[in-house]
Short mmCIF file of C-alpha atoms in Angstrom, two decimals:
data_model
loop_
_atom_site.label_atom_id
_atom_site.label_comp_id
_atom_site.label_asym_id
_atom_site.label_seq_id
_atom_site.Cartn_x
_atom_site.Cartn_y
_atom_site.Cartn_z
CA UNK A 1 -30.07 -68.20 85.40
CA UNK A 2 -26.83 -68.07 83.41
CA UNK A 3 -24.94 -64.87 84.06
CA UNK A 4 -21.48 -63.76 82.95
CA UNK A 5 -19.97 -60.40 83.79
CA UNK A 6 -16.91 -58.78 82.23
CA UNK A 7 -15.38 -55.85 84.09
CA UNK A 8 -13.22 -54.30 81.44
CA UNK A 9 -10.49 -52.69 83.50
CA UNK A 10 -6.97 -53.26 82.21
CA UNK A 11 -6.13 -55.69 85.00
CA UNK A 12 -9.18 -57.88 84.40
CA UNK A 13 -9.16 -58.06 80.62
CA UNK A 14 -6.30 -60.54 80.75
CA UNK A 15 -8.01 -62.54 83.50
CA UNK A 16 -11.29 -63.04 81.66
CA UNK A 17 -9.49 -63.99 78.43
CA UNK A 18 -7.70 -66.75 80.31
CA UNK A 19 -10.46 -67.89 82.65
CA UNK A 20 -13.81 -67.17 80.97
CA UNK A 21 -13.73 -68.38 77.37
CA UNK A 22 -17.57 -68.32 77.02
CA UNK A 23 -17.64 -64.58 77.72
CA UNK A 24 -14.67 -64.06 75.43
CA UNK A 25 -16.69 -65.60 72.59
CA UNK A 26 -19.52 -63.10 73.11
CA UNK A 27 -17.01 -60.29 73.08
CA UNK A 28 -15.43 -61.68 69.91
CA UNK A 29 -18.83 -61.72 68.19
CA UNK A 30 -19.34 -58.03 69.00
CA UNK A 31 -15.87 -57.19 67.71
CA UNK A 32 -16.51 -59.19 64.53
CA UNK A 33 -19.65 -57.15 63.87
CA UNK A 34 -17.78 -53.87 64.29
CA UNK A 35 -15.00 -55.03 61.96
CA UNK A 36 -17.55 -56.08 59.34
CA UNK A 37 -19.56 -52.88 59.53
CA UNK A 38 -16.82 -50.28 59.88
CA UNK A 39 -14.48 -51.89 57.32
CA UNK A 40 -17.15 -53.03 54.83
CA UNK A 41 -16.36 -56.74 55.21
CA UNK A 42 -19.76 -58.30 54.55
CA UNK A 43 -18.61 -61.97 54.71
CA UNK A 44 -17.61 -61.50 58.36
CA UNK A 45 -21.27 -61.16 59.41
CA UNK A 46 -21.66 -64.93 58.91
CA UNK A 47 -18.90 -65.48 61.48
CA UNK A 48 -21.04 -63.95 64.23
CA UNK A 49 -24.70 -64.24 63.12
CA UNK A 50 -26.91 -67.30 62.77
CA UNK A 51 -28.14 -67.91 59.22
CA UNK A 52 -31.72 -67.07 60.25
CA UNK A 53 -30.84 -64.15 62.55
CA UNK A 54 -33.29 -61.27 62.83
CA UNK A 55 -32.37 -57.57 62.89
CA UNK A 56 -34.85 -55.01 64.21
CA UNK A 57 -34.40 -51.25 64.14
CA UNK A 58 -36.08 -48.46 66.10
CA UNK A 59 -35.36 -44.86 65.14
CA UNK A 60 -35.93 -41.75 67.23
CA UNK A 61 -34.53 -39.57 64.43
CA UNK A 62 -35.36 -38.90 60.78
CA UNK A 63 -31.71 -38.18 59.91
CA UNK A 64 -31.08 -41.78 58.82
CA UNK A 65 -33.24 -44.60 57.47
CA UNK A 66 -33.15 -48.39 57.81
CA UNK A 67 -35.73 -51.14 57.28
CA UNK A 68 -37.59 -51.92 60.50
CA UNK A 69 -36.97 -55.67 60.24
CA UNK A 70 -34.41 -57.72 58.30
CA UNK A 71 -34.28 -61.52 58.34
CA UNK A 72 -31.23 -63.69 57.63
CA UNK A 73 -27.49 -63.15 57.97
CA UNK A 74 -27.09 -62.45 54.25
CA UNK A 75 -29.77 -59.75 54.31
CA UNK A 76 -28.32 -58.28 57.51
CA UNK A 77 -24.90 -58.12 55.86
CA UNK A 78 -26.41 -56.27 52.91
CA UNK A 79 -28.25 -53.78 55.13
CA UNK A 80 -25.59 -53.08 57.76
CA UNK A 81 -22.42 -53.57 55.71
CA UNK A 82 -22.81 -53.40 51.92
CA UNK A 83 -25.53 -50.75 51.66
CA UNK A 84 -24.21 -48.86 54.68
CA UNK A 85 -20.66 -48.85 53.32
CA UNK A 86 -21.83 -47.44 50.00
CA UNK A 87 -23.11 -44.35 51.82
CA UNK A 88 -20.60 -43.80 54.62
CA UNK A 89 -16.82 -43.83 54.98
CA UNK A 90 -14.21 -43.53 57.73
CA UNK A 91 -16.74 -45.06 60.08
CA UNK A 92 -15.86 -45.85 63.67
CA UNK A 93 -18.45 -47.47 65.93
CA UNK A 94 -17.77 -47.62 69.66
CA UNK A 95 -19.26 -49.71 72.46
CA UNK A 96 -19.64 -47.14 75.26
CA UNK A 97 -19.52 -49.25 78.41
CA UNK A 98 -17.36 -50.27 81.35
CA UNK A 99 -18.61 -53.85 81.47
CA UNK A 100 -20.43 -56.59 79.64
CA UNK A 101 -23.08 -58.74 81.26
CA UNK A 102 -24.53 -61.81 79.59
CA UNK A 103 -27.74 -63.15 81.10
CA UNK A 104 -29.47 -66.15 79.53
CA UNK A 105 -27.74 -65.45 76.22
CA UNK A 106 -28.72 -61.77 76.15
CA UNK A 107 -26.40 -58.78 76.14
CA UNK A 108 -28.87 -56.07 77.04
CA UNK A 109 -28.70 -52.32 76.51
CA UNK A 110 -25.14 -51.70 75.31
CA UNK A 111 -24.76 -48.00 74.41
CA UNK A 112 -22.97 -47.24 71.15
CA UNK A 113 -21.54 -44.18 69.39
CA UNK A 114 -20.78 -43.77 65.69
CA UNK A 115 -18.62 -41.10 64.03
CA UNK A 116 -18.47 -41.24 60.23
CA UNK A 117 -18.43 -39.32 56.95
CA UNK A 118 -21.05 -39.16 54.20
CA UNK A 119 -19.57 -40.41 50.93
CA UNK A 120 -21.64 -38.09 48.73
CA UNK A 121 -21.46 -34.78 50.60
CA UNK A 122 -18.45 -35.16 52.87
CA UNK A 123 -20.62 -34.19 55.85
CA UNK A 124 -19.80 -35.41 59.34
CA UNK A 125 -22.34 -37.70 60.97
CA UNK A 126 -22.41 -38.42 64.70
CA UNK A 127 -24.99 -40.76 66.15
CA UNK A 128 -25.66 -42.77 69.25
CA UNK A 129 -28.09 -45.32 70.57
CA UNK A 130 -28.30 -48.73 72.19
CA UNK A 131 -27.75 -52.31 71.05
CA UNK A 132 -29.40 -55.47 72.37
CA UNK A 133 -27.92 -58.83 71.38
CA UNK A 134 -29.50 -62.28 71.78
CA UNK A 135 -27.36 -65.39 71.23
CA UNK A 136 -27.89 -69.11 70.87
CA UNK A 137 -25.66 -71.59 72.70
CA UNK A 138 -22.96 -71.51 69.98
CA UNK A 139 -22.92 -68.48 70.55
CA UNK A 140 -24.20 -66.99 67.29
CA UNK A 141 -26.37 -63.87 67.22
CA UNK A 142 -30.03 -64.81 66.73
CA UNK A 143 -31.62 -61.38 67.34
CA UNK A 144 -29.95 -57.99 67.02
CA UNK A 145 -31.93 -54.92 68.10
CA UNK A 146 -30.58 -51.48 67.22
CA UNK A 147 -32.04 -48.29 68.65
CA UNK A 148 -30.86 -44.99 67.13
CA UNK A 149 -31.57 -42.23 69.62
CA UNK A 150 -29.96 -39.31 67.79
CA UNK A 151 -28.04 -38.58 64.57
CA UNK A 152 -26.57 -35.17 63.75
CA UNK A 153 -25.27 -34.11 60.32
CA UNK A 154 -22.70 -31.29 60.18
CA UNK A 155 -20.69 -29.80 57.26
CA UNK A 156 -17.06 -30.98 57.39
CA UNK A 157 -15.55 -30.56 53.92
CA UNK A 158 -11.95 -31.27 54.92
CA UNK A 159 -12.71 -33.94 57.52
CA UNK A 160 -11.06 -31.94 60.31
CA UNK A 161 -14.02 -32.25 62.68
CA UNK A 162 -14.20 -36.01 62.17
CA UNK A 163 -10.46 -36.27 62.85
CA UNK A 164 -10.83 -34.29 66.07
CA UNK A 165 -13.69 -36.46 67.32
CA UNK A 166 -12.05 -39.80 66.57
CA UNK A 167 -8.57 -38.83 67.77
CA UNK A 168 -7.66 -40.37 71.10
CA UNK A 169 -10.81 -42.49 71.54
CA UNK A 170 -10.24 -46.14 72.43
CA UNK A 171 -11.73 -48.37 69.73
CA UNK A 172 -14.04 -50.22 69.71
CA UNK A 173 -14.40 -50.40 73.52
CA UNK A 174 -14.81 -46.90 74.94
CA UNK A 175 -15.24 -46.12 78.62
CA UNK A 176 -18.06 -43.61 79.29
CA UNK A 177 -15.72 -41.44 81.36
CA UNK A 178 -13.23 -41.20 78.48
CA UNK A 179 -16.00 -40.29 76.04
CA UNK A 180 -17.31 -37.61 78.38
CA UNK A 181 -13.89 -36.06 78.96
CA UNK A 182 -13.02 -35.93 75.24
CA UNK A 183 -16.34 -34.65 73.93
CA UNK A 184 -16.99 -32.05 76.63
CA UNK A 185 -13.52 -30.62 76.05
CA UNK A 186 -14.12 -30.40 72.30
CA UNK A 187 -17.58 -28.89 72.81
CA UNK A 188 -16.09 -26.21 75.05
CA UNK A 189 -13.00 -25.40 72.98
CA UNK A 190 -14.19 -25.83 69.37
CA UNK A 191 -17.24 -23.74 68.37
CA UNK A 192 -18.06 -25.96 65.39
CA UNK A 193 -18.27 -28.93 67.76
CA UNK A 194 -20.47 -27.34 70.43
CA UNK A 195 -23.25 -29.77 69.42
CA UNK A 196 -21.13 -32.74 70.47
CA UNK A 197 -21.88 -32.18 74.16
CA UNK A 198 -25.20 -33.97 73.53
CA UNK A 199 -23.21 -37.11 72.66
CA UNK A 200 -20.86 -36.95 75.65
CA UNK A 201 -23.03 -39.35 77.66
CA UNK A 202 -24.25 -42.82 76.68
CA UNK A 203 -27.69 -43.00 75.09
CA UNK A 204 -30.55 -44.25 77.26
CA UNK A 205 -31.99 -47.69 76.60
CA UNK A 206 -35.45 -48.03 75.05
CA UNK A 207 -37.93 -50.78 75.91
CA UNK A 208 -36.77 -53.44 73.47
CA UNK A 209 -39.22 -56.03 72.20
CA UNK A 210 -39.10 -58.51 69.35
CA UNK A 211 -41.84 -58.26 66.71
CA UNK A 212 -43.82 -61.42 66.01
#
């Protein structure tokens, strides 16, 4: 059973880049996706996803909507980059984890956090959930499962709350301890951000399955 583990402490990041190029390629694919999504660069999706890749979505909230299943890199780029970017700005998506583990081409249950702004209303949106990635031997993404566990929408006309949340967070790789320290402090000290305590811990993984 193929298994690669990345412990993302400062001392080991350099080691795995030098000594484990296969794992570095998985990591690069995840970073390419974040760059495409957060910076509205739709062509970059083809750098990480197979042409016939499948995206599945599960939502535990009614605060945001996506199609349940999308097939093909071009369609995925439209859903997750072009259409998404038309609705949201100043988006930052974080991988909330201390390590990556690849087992038989699967990166399973990677918690994520998103902090962004609605284009139309200026409202702050904070959401979290879990990703599951499946790769071929290239490695290109063949299946991408996104679970959205929670999404809160809060008035933020001047963007000050968004600035406070994003300030000081490592991007796109965010250690759970750093997230917890930053968000619990803000929840305690800023009344308008009291809700953010619910996002101070990584989201729990659902039972992922691929539809037929």
